[in-house]
Amino acid sequence: MRSDLTSRRAALALAAGLAVAAAMPALAQDGPKKIRIGVIGAGNIGGTIGTLWVKDGHEVMFASRHPEQLAAMVSELGPNAKAGTPEEAIKFGDAVFIAVPYKAYPDLAKEIGPALNGKVVLDAGNATQKRDGALYDEVQASGIGATSAKYFPGAKLVRAFNAANYKVFAKEGADGGKGRAGGRMAIPIAGDDPEALKVAEGLVRDAGFDPVVVGPLKEADKFAMGSQGFGHDVTASEMRQKLGLAQ
């Protein structure tokens, strides 16, 4: 009897473990699977990229400390768009997109950092000297990827959608780049978690762009603001050439 009970418990534990292990690859598959995305920050970048995901068929919750202010936007986007608080967006999303001013990262980390543990997080923030002060100095000393990872240490972090102006994303996203010679606009990305990178690659494609994996988080400096990889509206092949990556 004890042996049967032990075997049942072992089988249940194994099944639970397999379910958890399967969750991330399911997000990372290359097929047409649509996921839920929480967008922290519904401004220029968050609003633009989040809208592209909604139009592609993903469910997106745009987050604000005052979600009622987003009512007009989500109403216009239709039933796949929702508004909520940052905490609600994190619970809602299979993946999370952070698109807030970099100076907000320390406070944001205190508010929602623990809730991001284990989550795939796309990070679009850029540090500027005038606005971010000491935080900008930290980025210059440690690198943008390492600094973001410091504030969200439990997240499966991928740097993405930080290397161009939102107006370029709005112009080239979705169907905008399909007719251009050589292919769609390239979006450089970097991260340490292979499965999170796969998820990010899929979301970049779904927004209407071609992902270029630059390497681990430490390589995110290659397309940070002010770097040789920043500010280019080019194809994937051209981006790889600019960054010295294999074709």
Coordinates of C-alpha atoms in Angstrom, one line a residue:
M1 CA 0.0 0.0 0.0
R2 CA 2.8 2.4 1.0
S3 CA 4.6 1.5 -2.2
D4 CA 1.6 2.2 -4.4
L5 CA 1.1 5.6 -2.6
T6 CA 4.7 6.5 -3.1
S7 CA 4.5 5.6 -6.8
R8 CA 1.4 7.7 -7.3
R9 CA 3.0 10.7 -5.6
A10 CA 6.1 10.3 -7.7
A11 CA 4.0 10.1 -10.9
L12 CA 2.1 13.3 -9.9
A13 CA 5.4 15.1 -9.2
L14 CA 6.8 14.0 -12.5
A15 CA 3.7 15.2 -14.4
A16 CA 3.8 18.6 -12.7
G17 CA 7.5 19.0 -13.5
L18 CA 7.0 18.1 -17.1
A19 CA 4.1 20.7 -17.4
V20 CA 6.4 23.4 -16.1
A21 CA 9.2 22.4 -18.3
A22 CA 6.9 22.4 -21.3
A23 CA 5.5 25.9 -20.7
M24 CA 8.5 27.9 -22.0
P25 CA 9.1 25.9 -25.2
A26 CA 5.4 26.3 -26.0
L27 CA 5.9 30.1 -26.0
A28 CA 9.0 29.7 -28.1
Q29 CA 7.7 27.6 -30.9
D30 CA 8.0 29.1 -34.4
G31 CA 4.4 28.5 -35.5
P32 CA 1.4 30.9 -35.4
K33 CA 0.7 30.6 -31.7
K34 CA -0.6 33.8 -30.2
I35 CA 0.2 34.6 -26.5
R36 CA -0.8 37.2 -24.0
I37 CA 1.6 40.2 -23.6
G38 CA 1.7 42.7 -20.7
V39 CA 3.1 46.1 -21.8
I40 CA 4.5 48.1 -19.0
G41 CA 4.3 51.7 -20.3
A42 CA 1.8 52.7 -23.0
G43 CA 3.7 55.7 -24.3
N44 CA 5.5 56.0 -27.6
I45 CA 7.4 52.7 -27.7
G46 CA 5.0 50.6 -25.7
G47 CA 1.9 52.0 -27.5
T48 CA 3.5 51.5 -30.9
I49 CA 4.8 48.0 -30.5
G50 CA 1.8 46.8 -28.4
T51 CA -0.5 48.0 -31.1
L52 CA 1.4 46.0 -33.7
W53 CA 1.0 42.9 -31.6
V54 CA -2.7 43.5 -31.2
K55 CA -3.1 43.8 -34.9
D56 CA -1.2 40.5 -35.4
G57 CA -3.7 38.7 -33.1
H58 CA -2.0 38.7 -29.7
E59 CA -3.9 39.7 -26.6
V60 CA -2.2 42.7 -25.1
M61 CA -2.7 44.4 -21.7
F62 CA -1.4 48.0 -21.7
A63 CA -0.4 49.0 -18.2
S64 CA -0.5 52.3 -16.4
R65 CA -0.8 53.4 -12.8
H66 CA -4.0 55.1 -14.1
P67 CA -5.4 52.5 -16.5
E68 CA -8.6 54.4 -16.9
Q69 CA -6.6 56.9 -19.0
L70 CA -6.0 54.2 -21.6
A71 CA -9.7 53.5 -22.2
A72 CA -9.9 55.3 -25.5
M73 CA -6.8 53.6 -26.9
V74 CA -7.9 50.0 -26.0
S75 CA -11.4 50.7 -27.2
E76 CA -10.1 51.7 -30.6
L77 CA -7.8 48.6 -30.8
G78 CA -10.7 46.2 -30.2
P79 CA -11.3 43.2 -28.0
N80 CA -7.6 41.9 -28.0
A81 CA -6.5 45.1 -26.2
K82 CA -7.0 45.7 -22.5
A83 CA -5.9 48.2 -19.9
G84 CA -4.7 47.4 -16.3
T85 CA -2.1 48.2 -13.7
P86 CA 1.5 47.0 -14.0
E87 CA 0.8 44.2 -11.5
E88 CA -2.3 43.1 -13.5
A89 CA -0.4 43.2 -16.8
I90 CA 2.4 41.0 -15.4
K91 CA -0.1 38.4 -14.2
F92 CA -1.9 38.6 -17.5
G93 CA 1.1 38.2 -19.8
D94 CA 2.9 35.1 -20.9
A95 CA 5.6 37.7 -21.8
V96 CA 6.1 41.2 -20.6
F97 CA 7.4 44.3 -22.5
I98 CA 9.0 47.1 -20.5
A99 CA 8.9 50.4 -22.3
V100 CA 9.3 53.2 -19.6
P101 CA 11.9 55.9 -19.1
Y102 CA 15.1 54.3 -17.8
K103 CA 15.1 56.6 -14.8
A104 CA 12.0 54.7 -13.6
Y105 CA 13.8 51.3 -13.4
P106 CA 14.9 51.5 -9.7
D107 CA 11.4 52.3 -8.4
L108 CA 9.8 49.9 -10.9
A109 CA 12.1 47.1 -9.7
K110 CA 10.9 47.7 -6.1
E111 CA 7.2 47.7 -7.2
I112 CA 7.1 44.8 -9.6
G113 CA 10.5 43.2 -9.7
P114 CA 9.6 40.1 -7.8
A115 CA 6.5 39.5 -9.9
L116 CA 8.8 39.3 -13.0
N117 CA 10.7 36.3 -11.6
G118 CA 10.7 33.6 -14.3
K119 CA 8.9 35.8 -16.9
V120 CA 10.2 36.4 -20.4
V121 CA 10.8 40.2 -20.4
L122 CA 11.6 42.3 -23.4
D123 CA 13.4 45.4 -22.3
A124 CA 13.3 48.5 -24.5
G125 CA 14.7 51.2 -22.1
N126 CA 17.5 53.5 -23.0
A127 CA 19.6 55.6 -20.6
T128 CA 20.3 59.3 -21.4
Q129 CA 22.7 61.5 -19.5
K130 CA 20.4 64.5 -19.2
R131 CA 17.4 62.6 -17.9
D132 CA 18.9 59.7 -16.0
G133 CA 21.9 61.1 -14.2
A134 CA 23.6 58.6 -11.9
L135 CA 21.7 55.7 -13.6
Y136 CA 23.3 56.8 -17.0
D137 CA 26.7 56.7 -15.3
E138 CA 25.9 53.1 -14.1
V139 CA 25.0 52.1 -17.6
Q140 CA 28.2 53.5 -19.0
A141 CA 30.2 51.7 -16.4
S142 CA 28.5 48.3 -16.4
G143 CA 26.6 48.1 -19.7
I144 CA 22.9 48.5 -20.5
G145 CA 22.2 44.7 -20.4
A146 CA 23.9 44.2 -17.0
T147 CA 22.2 47.2 -15.5
S148 CA 18.7 46.1 -16.6
A149 CA 19.5 42.6 -15.3
K150 CA 20.6 44.1 -11.9
Y151 CA 17.2 45.7 -11.4
F152 CA 15.2 42.7 -12.7
P153 CA 17.4 39.8 -11.7
G154 CA 14.8 37.1 -11.7
A155 CA 13.4 37.9 -15.2
K156 CA 14.4 36.1 -18.4
L157 CA 15.5 39.4 -19.9
V158 CA 16.0 40.2 -23.6
R159 CA 17.0 43.6 -24.9
A160 CA 14.7 44.5 -27.8
F161 CA 13.1 47.4 -29.6
N162 CA 15.5 50.0 -28.1
A163 CA 17.7 50.7 -31.2
A164 CA 15.4 53.1 -33.2
N165 CA 12.8 55.8 -32.8
Y166 CA 9.2 54.7 -32.3
K167 CA 8.2 56.6 -35.4
V168 CA 10.4 54.3 -37.5
F169 CA 8.8 51.3 -35.8
A170 CA 5.3 52.7 -36.6
K171 CA 6.3 53.2 -40.2
E172 CA 8.0 49.9 -40.9
G173 CA 6.0 47.5 -38.6
A174 CA 3.3 45.1 -39.8
D175 CA 2.8 45.5 -43.5
G176 CA 5.0 48.6 -43.8
G177 CA 8.3 46.8 -44.6
K178 CA 7.0 44.0 -46.8
G179 CA 7.6 45.9 -50.1
R180 CA 11.1 47.1 -49.3
A181 CA 14.1 45.8 -51.2
G182 CA 16.1 43.2 -49.2
G183 CA 13.5 42.5 -46.6
R184 CA 12.0 44.0 -43.5
M185 CA 13.6 46.2 -40.9
A186 CA 16.0 44.5 -38.6
I187 CA 15.6 44.6 -34.8
P188 CA 18.7 43.6 -32.9
I189 CA 18.1 41.6 -29.7
A190 CA 20.3 40.2 -26.9
G191 CA 19.7 37.9 -24.0
D192 CA 21.2 35.1 -21.9
D193 CA 18.2 32.7 -21.9
P194 CA 17.9 30.7 -25.1
E195 CA 14.2 30.0 -24.8
A196 CA 13.5 33.7 -24.0
L197 CA 15.4 34.7 -27.1
K198 CA 13.2 32.4 -29.1
V199 CA 10.1 34.0 -27.7
A200 CA 11.5 37.5 -28.4
E201 CA 12.4 36.5 -32.0
G202 CA 8.8 35.4 -32.6
L203 CA 7.4 38.6 -31.1
V204 CA 9.7 40.7 -33.3
R205 CA 8.5 38.9 -36.4
D206 CA 4.9 39.2 -35.3
A207 CA 5.3 43.0 -35.0
G208 CA 6.5 43.0 -38.6
F209 CA 10.3 43.0 -38.3
D210 CA 13.3 40.7 -38.7
P211 CA 15.1 39.7 -35.5
V212 CA 18.9 39.7 -35.4
V213 CA 20.3 37.9 -32.3
V214 CA 23.5 39.8 -31.4
G215 CA 24.4 37.5 -28.5
P216 CA 24.1 37.4 -24.7
L217 CA 23.0 40.4 -22.6
K218 CA 26.5 41.8 -22.4
E219 CA 26.4 42.3 -26.2
A220 CA 23.4 44.6 -25.9
D221 CA 26.0 47.5 -25.7
K222 CA 26.5 47.0 -29.5
F223 CA 23.1 48.5 -30.2
A224 CA 22.6 50.7 -27.2
M225 CA 21.9 54.4 -27.7
G226 CA 25.0 56.1 -29.1
S227 CA 26.6 52.8 -30.3
Q228 CA 27.4 51.7 -33.9
G229 CA 24.3 49.5 -33.9
F230 CA 21.8 52.3 -32.9
G231 CA 19.5 54.2 -35.1
H232 CA 19.6 52.2 -38.3
D233 CA 16.6 51.4 -40.5
V234 CA 18.3 48.5 -42.4
T235 CA 17.6 44.9 -43.3
A236 CA 18.8 41.9 -41.2
S237 CA 21.8 41.3 -43.5
E238 CA 22.8 44.9 -43.3
M239 CA 22.5 45.0 -39.6
R240 CA 24.7 41.9 -39.2
Q241 CA 27.3 43.6 -41.4
K242 CA 27.2 46.7 -39.3
L243 CA 27.7 44.7 -36.1
G244 CA 30.3 42.3 -37.5
L245 CA 28.1 39.3 -37.1
A246 CA 28.2 36.2 -39.3
Q247 CA 25.8 36.3 -42.2

